[in-house]
Amino acid sequence: MAGPVNGTSHEDGVGPSQIHRRLKAEFDDVLRTSMQNRLKNLREEVEALCNSLEAAPNGDDEPSPASSASRASAPDTKALCETVAKALRRAKRCSKKPITSYGPSDRQVGKAEPSEKDEALVMEGTTLRATLASLEQSLSSRTKQILALTEQLKVCESARDERTVQAAEAKEQLDTLVSNPKKLEQICEIHLAKRKERVEDMAKDAAQQKQHAKYYQSLAQQQRAFYLQSERISACGGKEAIARHRAGEVALVHQPTSLQDDDTEEMFDVGTAVANPYVCDSWPFEPNVLAKRTPQESSMPTFEEETEDDLKEAERGFRTNPFRSLRFPPGPSGAASDDDDDRYPGTARSL
């Protein structure tokens, strides 16, 4: 039968160890001895004080003036005796082991019981339905957890199989080296080729991550420009004010794609892989030579010289009519009101 291990026996498997019990006993002895010494010293001091008070002077019954003067000058030690006795009683109570009891304490018993809540009765069917819903929710959670753990188990098993294959290859190479040390150079070349392939893969991954970083950086800049533009538009009066701007059609920044809906960056577009058919009219590399050969409207109206009337009004200092130089074509009879033109969110150049 095996003996105790590390100072513990088989019987002490549930309770504290033997070393723990020894240390506890030593601490108890030291504390008990120190407490007894303190109590002994305090008792001696109290007895000495009591004896000095109870001792009467030798001689006549009538005290002499010197003895009465000494008693009058002596301090009153009654309060000190009461304090020391109180301290001794408290030390005695503290030295005793506290009695542990279960249940409410005296303070809790003295308090009033809380009032019961007047709650309505619940039907058994309602309780059973709520219990069933809770159990179904727990069951669905456990099902999801089982699926997640199953996927994790598959990943771990695949990693284990991969490591098993690598271990088998390493063992085979070790056996080959042990049997034929001349193949060391060949095995080193194989490992070097694997390392080079891994370096190439890591370089490709690094380049791809750099492209991702550039893409997200440009996307962040576009989002910032769009937010600033939205703030300026709202401060100027909204989209209606921009549509009726005095400068005409204002170039705005398009709303960038959000990160949640951004799934086009990873896609490979076969139609625009070599050339974009909306930019090129031939396949595959010739540009669209007729892209901007169509007649276009000029960006500014034609210049008209000032008349004599305009010069006279300028000399008089009055403000000239800015719409005087415009020549609008006459509208058809029975045409709609001017409000129809105001509803169109564009300018004359955009028609």
Short mmCIF file of N, CA and C in Angstrom, two decimals, residues 125-202:
data_model
loop_
_atom_site.label_atom_id
_atom_site.label_comp_id
_atom_site.label_asym_id
_atom_site.label_seq_id
_atom_site.Cartn_x
_atom_site.Cartn_y
_atom_site.Cartn_z
N GLY A 125 -52.21 26.67 -18.61
CA GLY A 125 -51.88 26.62 -20.03
C GLY A 125 -50.92 27.71 -20.44
N THR A 126 -51.12 28.93 -19.90
CA THR A 126 -50.21 30.04 -20.20
C THR A 126 -48.80 29.73 -19.70
N THR A 127 -48.72 29.20 -18.50
CA THR A 127 -47.41 28.84 -17.95
C THR A 127 -46.72 27.77 -18.79
N LEU A 128 -47.48 26.78 -19.21
CA LEU A 128 -46.90 25.71 -20.02
C LEU A 128 -46.45 26.23 -21.39
N ARG A 129 -47.23 27.15 -21.98
CA ARG A 129 -46.82 27.71 -23.27
C ARG A 129 -45.55 28.54 -23.13
N ALA A 130 -45.46 29.34 -22.05
CA ALA A 130 -44.24 30.12 -21.82
C ALA A 130 -43.04 29.20 -21.60
N THR A 131 -43.26 28.12 -20.85
CA THR A 131 -42.17 27.17 -20.63
C THR A 131 -41.74 26.51 -21.93
N LEU A 132 -42.72 26.16 -22.78
CA LEU A 132 -42.40 25.55 -24.07
C LEU A 132 -41.63 26.51 -24.97
N ALA A 133 -42.03 27.80 -24.98
CA ALA A 133 -41.31 28.79 -25.79
C ALA A 133 -39.87 28.95 -25.30
N SER A 134 -39.70 28.97 -23.97
CA SER A 134 -38.34 29.09 -23.42
C SER A 134 -37.49 27.87 -23.78
N LEU A 135 -38.10 26.69 -23.71
CA LEU A 135 -37.36 25.47 -24.06
C LEU A 135 -37.02 25.43 -25.54
N GLU A 136 -37.94 25.89 -26.39
CA GLU A 136 -37.64 25.93 -27.82
C GLU A 136 -36.52 26.91 -28.13
N GLN A 137 -36.52 28.05 -27.44
CA GLN A 137 -35.44 29.01 -27.63
C GLN A 137 -34.10 28.42 -27.19
N SER A 138 -34.10 27.75 -26.05
CA SER A 138 -32.87 27.10 -25.59
C SER A 138 -32.43 26.00 -26.55
N LEU A 139 -33.41 25.27 -27.10
CA LEU A 139 -33.08 24.20 -28.05
C LEU A 139 -32.47 24.75 -29.33
N SER A 140 -33.04 25.86 -29.84
CA SER A 140 -32.46 26.48 -31.04
C SER A 140 -31.05 27.01 -30.77
N SER A 141 -30.85 27.58 -29.58
CA SER A 141 -29.50 28.05 -29.23
C SER A 141 -28.52 26.89 -29.17
N ARG A 142 -28.96 25.79 -28.59
CA ARG A 142 -28.06 24.62 -28.51
C ARG A 142 -27.81 24.03 -29.89
N THR A 143 -28.81 24.09 -30.76
CA THR A 143 -28.61 23.59 -32.13
C THR A 143 -27.57 24.42 -32.87
N LYS A 144 -27.68 25.75 -32.74
CA LYS A 144 -26.67 26.62 -33.35
C LYS A 144 -25.29 26.36 -32.76
N GLN A 145 -25.25 26.16 -31.46
CA GLN A 145 -23.97 25.88 -30.81
C GLN A 145 -23.39 24.56 -31.31
N ILE A 146 -24.25 23.56 -31.51
CA ILE A 146 -23.77 22.27 -32.01
C ILE A 146 -23.22 22.41 -33.42
N LEU A 147 -23.91 23.19 -34.26
CA LEU A 147 -23.42 23.41 -35.62
C LEU A 147 -22.07 24.13 -35.62
N ALA A 148 -21.95 25.16 -34.77
CA ALA A 148 -20.68 25.88 -34.70
C ALA A 148 -19.56 24.98 -34.20
N LEU A 149 -19.85 24.18 -33.19
CA LEU A 149 -18.83 23.26 -32.67
C LEU A 149 -18.47 22.19 -33.70
N THR A 150 -19.46 21.76 -34.49
CA THR A 150 -19.18 20.78 -35.54
C THR A 150 -18.24 21.36 -36.59
N GLU A 151 -18.49 22.62 -36.99
CA GLU A 151 -17.59 23.27 -37.94
C GLU A 151 -16.18 23.41 -37.36
N GLN A 152 -16.11 23.80 -36.09
CA GLN A 152 -14.79 23.91 -35.46
C GLN A 152 -14.10 22.56 -35.40
N LEU A 153 -14.88 21.50 -35.15
CA LEU A 153 -14.29 20.16 -35.11
C LEU A 153 -13.75 19.76 -36.47
N LYS A 154 -14.49 20.11 -37.54
CA LYS A 154 -14.00 19.80 -38.88
C LYS A 154 -12.70 20.54 -39.18
N VAL A 155 -12.64 21.80 -38.79
CA VAL A 155 -11.41 22.56 -39.01
C VAL A 155 -10.24 21.95 -38.24
N CYS A 156 -10.51 21.58 -37.00
CA CYS A 156 -9.45 20.96 -36.18
C CYS A 156 -9.01 19.62 -36.77
N GLU A 157 -9.98 18.85 -37.27
CA GLU A 157 -9.62 17.56 -37.87
C GLU A 157 -8.80 17.74 -39.14
N SER A 158 -9.17 18.73 -39.96
CA SER A 158 -8.38 19.00 -41.17
C SER A 158 -6.97 19.45 -40.81
N ALA A 159 -6.85 20.30 -39.79
CA ALA A 159 -5.52 20.72 -39.34
C ALA A 159 -4.73 19.54 -38.80
N ARG A 160 -5.43 18.65 -38.07
CA ARG A 160 -4.75 17.46 -37.55
C ARG A 160 -4.27 16.56 -38.68
N ASP A 161 -5.12 16.36 -39.71
CA ASP A 161 -4.71 15.53 -40.85
C ASP A 161 -3.51 16.14 -41.57
N GLU A 162 -3.54 17.47 -41.71
CA GLU A 162 -2.41 18.13 -42.37
C GLU A 162 -1.13 17.95 -41.57
N ARG A 163 -1.24 18.13 -40.27
CA ARG A 163 -0.04 17.94 -39.43
C ARG A 163 0.40 16.47 -39.42
N THR A 164 -0.55 15.55 -39.53
CA THR A 164 -0.18 14.13 -39.57
C THR A 164 0.60 13.82 -40.84
N VAL A 165 0.15 14.39 -41.96
CA VAL A 165 0.87 14.18 -43.22
C VAL A 165 2.27 14.79 -43.14
N GLN A 166 2.36 15.99 -42.57
CA GLN A 166 3.68 16.61 -42.42
C GLN A 166 4.59 15.79 -41.51
N ALA A 167 4.01 15.24 -40.45
CA ALA A 167 4.82 14.41 -39.55
C ALA A 167 5.29 13.14 -40.25
N ALA A 168 4.40 12.54 -41.06
CA ALA A 168 4.80 11.34 -41.80
C ALA A 168 5.91 11.65 -42.79
N GLU A 169 5.79 12.78 -43.50
CA GLU A 169 6.85 13.17 -44.43
C GLU A 169 8.16 13.43 -43.70
N ALA A 170 8.08 14.11 -42.56
CA ALA A 170 9.31 14.37 -41.80
C ALA A 170 9.94 13.07 -41.31
N LYS A 171 9.10 12.13 -40.87
CA LYS A 171 9.64 10.84 -40.41
C LYS A 171 10.27 10.07 -41.56
N GLU A 172 9.63 10.12 -42.73
CA GLU A 172 10.19 9.44 -43.90
C GLU A 172 11.53 10.04 -44.29
N GLN A 173 11.61 11.38 -44.27
CA GLN A 173 12.88 12.02 -44.59
C GLN A 173 13.95 11.69 -43.56
N LEU A 174 13.54 11.60 -42.30
CA LEU A 174 14.50 11.23 -41.26
C LEU A 174 15.03 9.82 -41.47
N ASP A 175 14.13 8.90 -41.81
CA ASP A 175 14.57 7.52 -42.08
C ASP A 175 15.48 7.47 -43.30
N THR A 176 15.17 8.30 -44.29
CA THR A 176 16.03 8.34 -45.49
C THR A 176 17.41 8.86 -45.15
N LEU A 177 17.47 9.90 -44.32
CA LEU A 177 18.77 10.44 -43.93
C LEU A 177 19.55 9.45 -43.09
N VAL A 178 18.85 8.73 -42.22
CA VAL A 178 19.55 7.75 -41.38
C VAL A 178 20.10 6.62 -42.23
N SER A 179 19.31 6.18 -43.21
CA SER A 179 19.77 5.07 -44.06
C SER A 179 20.77 5.52 -45.11
N ASN A 180 20.59 6.74 -45.66
CA ASN A 180 21.48 7.22 -46.71
C ASN A 180 21.78 8.70 -46.46
N PRO A 181 22.86 9.01 -45.78
CA PRO A 181 23.17 10.42 -45.49
C PRO A 181 23.52 11.24 -46.73
N LYS A 182 23.73 10.61 -47.87
CA LYS A 182 24.11 11.36 -49.07
C LYS A 182 22.94 12.14 -49.65
N LYS A 183 21.73 11.82 -49.26
CA LYS A 183 20.56 12.53 -49.77
C LYS A 183 20.23 13.80 -48.98
N LEU A 184 21.14 14.24 -48.16
CA LEU A 184 20.90 15.45 -47.37
C LEU A 184 20.73 16.67 -48.26
N GLU A 185 21.55 16.77 -49.28
CA GLU A 185 21.47 17.93 -50.19
C GLU A 185 20.13 17.94 -50.93
N GLN A 186 19.67 16.77 -51.37
CA GLN A 186 18.40 16.69 -52.08
C GLN A 186 17.23 17.11 -51.18
N ILE A 187 17.25 16.66 -49.93
CA ILE A 187 16.18 17.03 -49.00
C ILE A 187 16.22 18.52 -48.68
N CYS A 188 17.41 19.06 -48.57
CA CYS A 188 17.54 20.52 -48.34
C CYS A 188 16.98 21.31 -49.51
N GLU A 189 17.21 20.84 -50.74
CA GLU A 189 16.66 21.52 -51.90
C GLU A 189 15.13 21.48 -51.90
N ILE A 190 14.57 20.35 -51.47
CA ILE A 190 13.11 20.24 -51.40
C ILE A 190 12.54 21.24 -50.39
N HIS A 191 13.17 21.32 -49.23
CA HIS A 191 12.71 22.27 -48.21
C HIS A 191 12.90 23.71 -48.67
N LEU A 192 13.99 23.98 -49.37
CA LEU A 192 14.23 25.33 -49.87
C LEU A 192 13.18 25.73 -50.90
N ALA A 193 12.79 24.78 -51.77
CA ALA A 193 11.74 25.07 -52.75
C ALA A 193 10.41 25.38 -52.06
N LYS A 194 10.10 24.63 -51.01
CA LYS A 194 8.87 24.89 -50.26
C LYS A 194 8.90 26.27 -49.61
N ARG A 195 10.06 26.63 -49.06
CA ARG A 195 10.17 27.94 -48.43
C ARG A 195 10.00 29.06 -49.47
N LYS A 196 10.59 28.87 -50.65
CA LYS A 196 10.44 29.89 -51.70
C LYS A 196 8.98 30.02 -52.13
N GLU A 197 8.30 28.90 -52.26
CA GLU A 197 6.89 28.95 -52.63
C GLU A 197 6.07 29.67 -51.56
N ARG A 198 6.41 29.42 -50.31
CA ARG A 198 5.70 30.10 -49.23
C ARG A 198 5.98 31.60 -49.24
N VAL A 199 7.22 31.98 -49.54
CA VAL A 199 7.56 33.40 -49.61
C VAL A 199 6.79 34.07 -50.74
N GLU A 200 6.66 33.39 -51.89
CA GLU A 200 5.90 33.96 -53.00
C GLU A 200 4.42 34.14 -52.62
N ASP A 201 3.87 33.15 -51.96
CA ASP A 201 2.47 33.28 -51.53
C ASP A 201 2.29 34.44 -50.56
N MET A 202 3.23 34.59 -49.63
CA MET A 202 3.14 35.70 -48.68
C MET A 202 3.30 37.04 -49.38
#
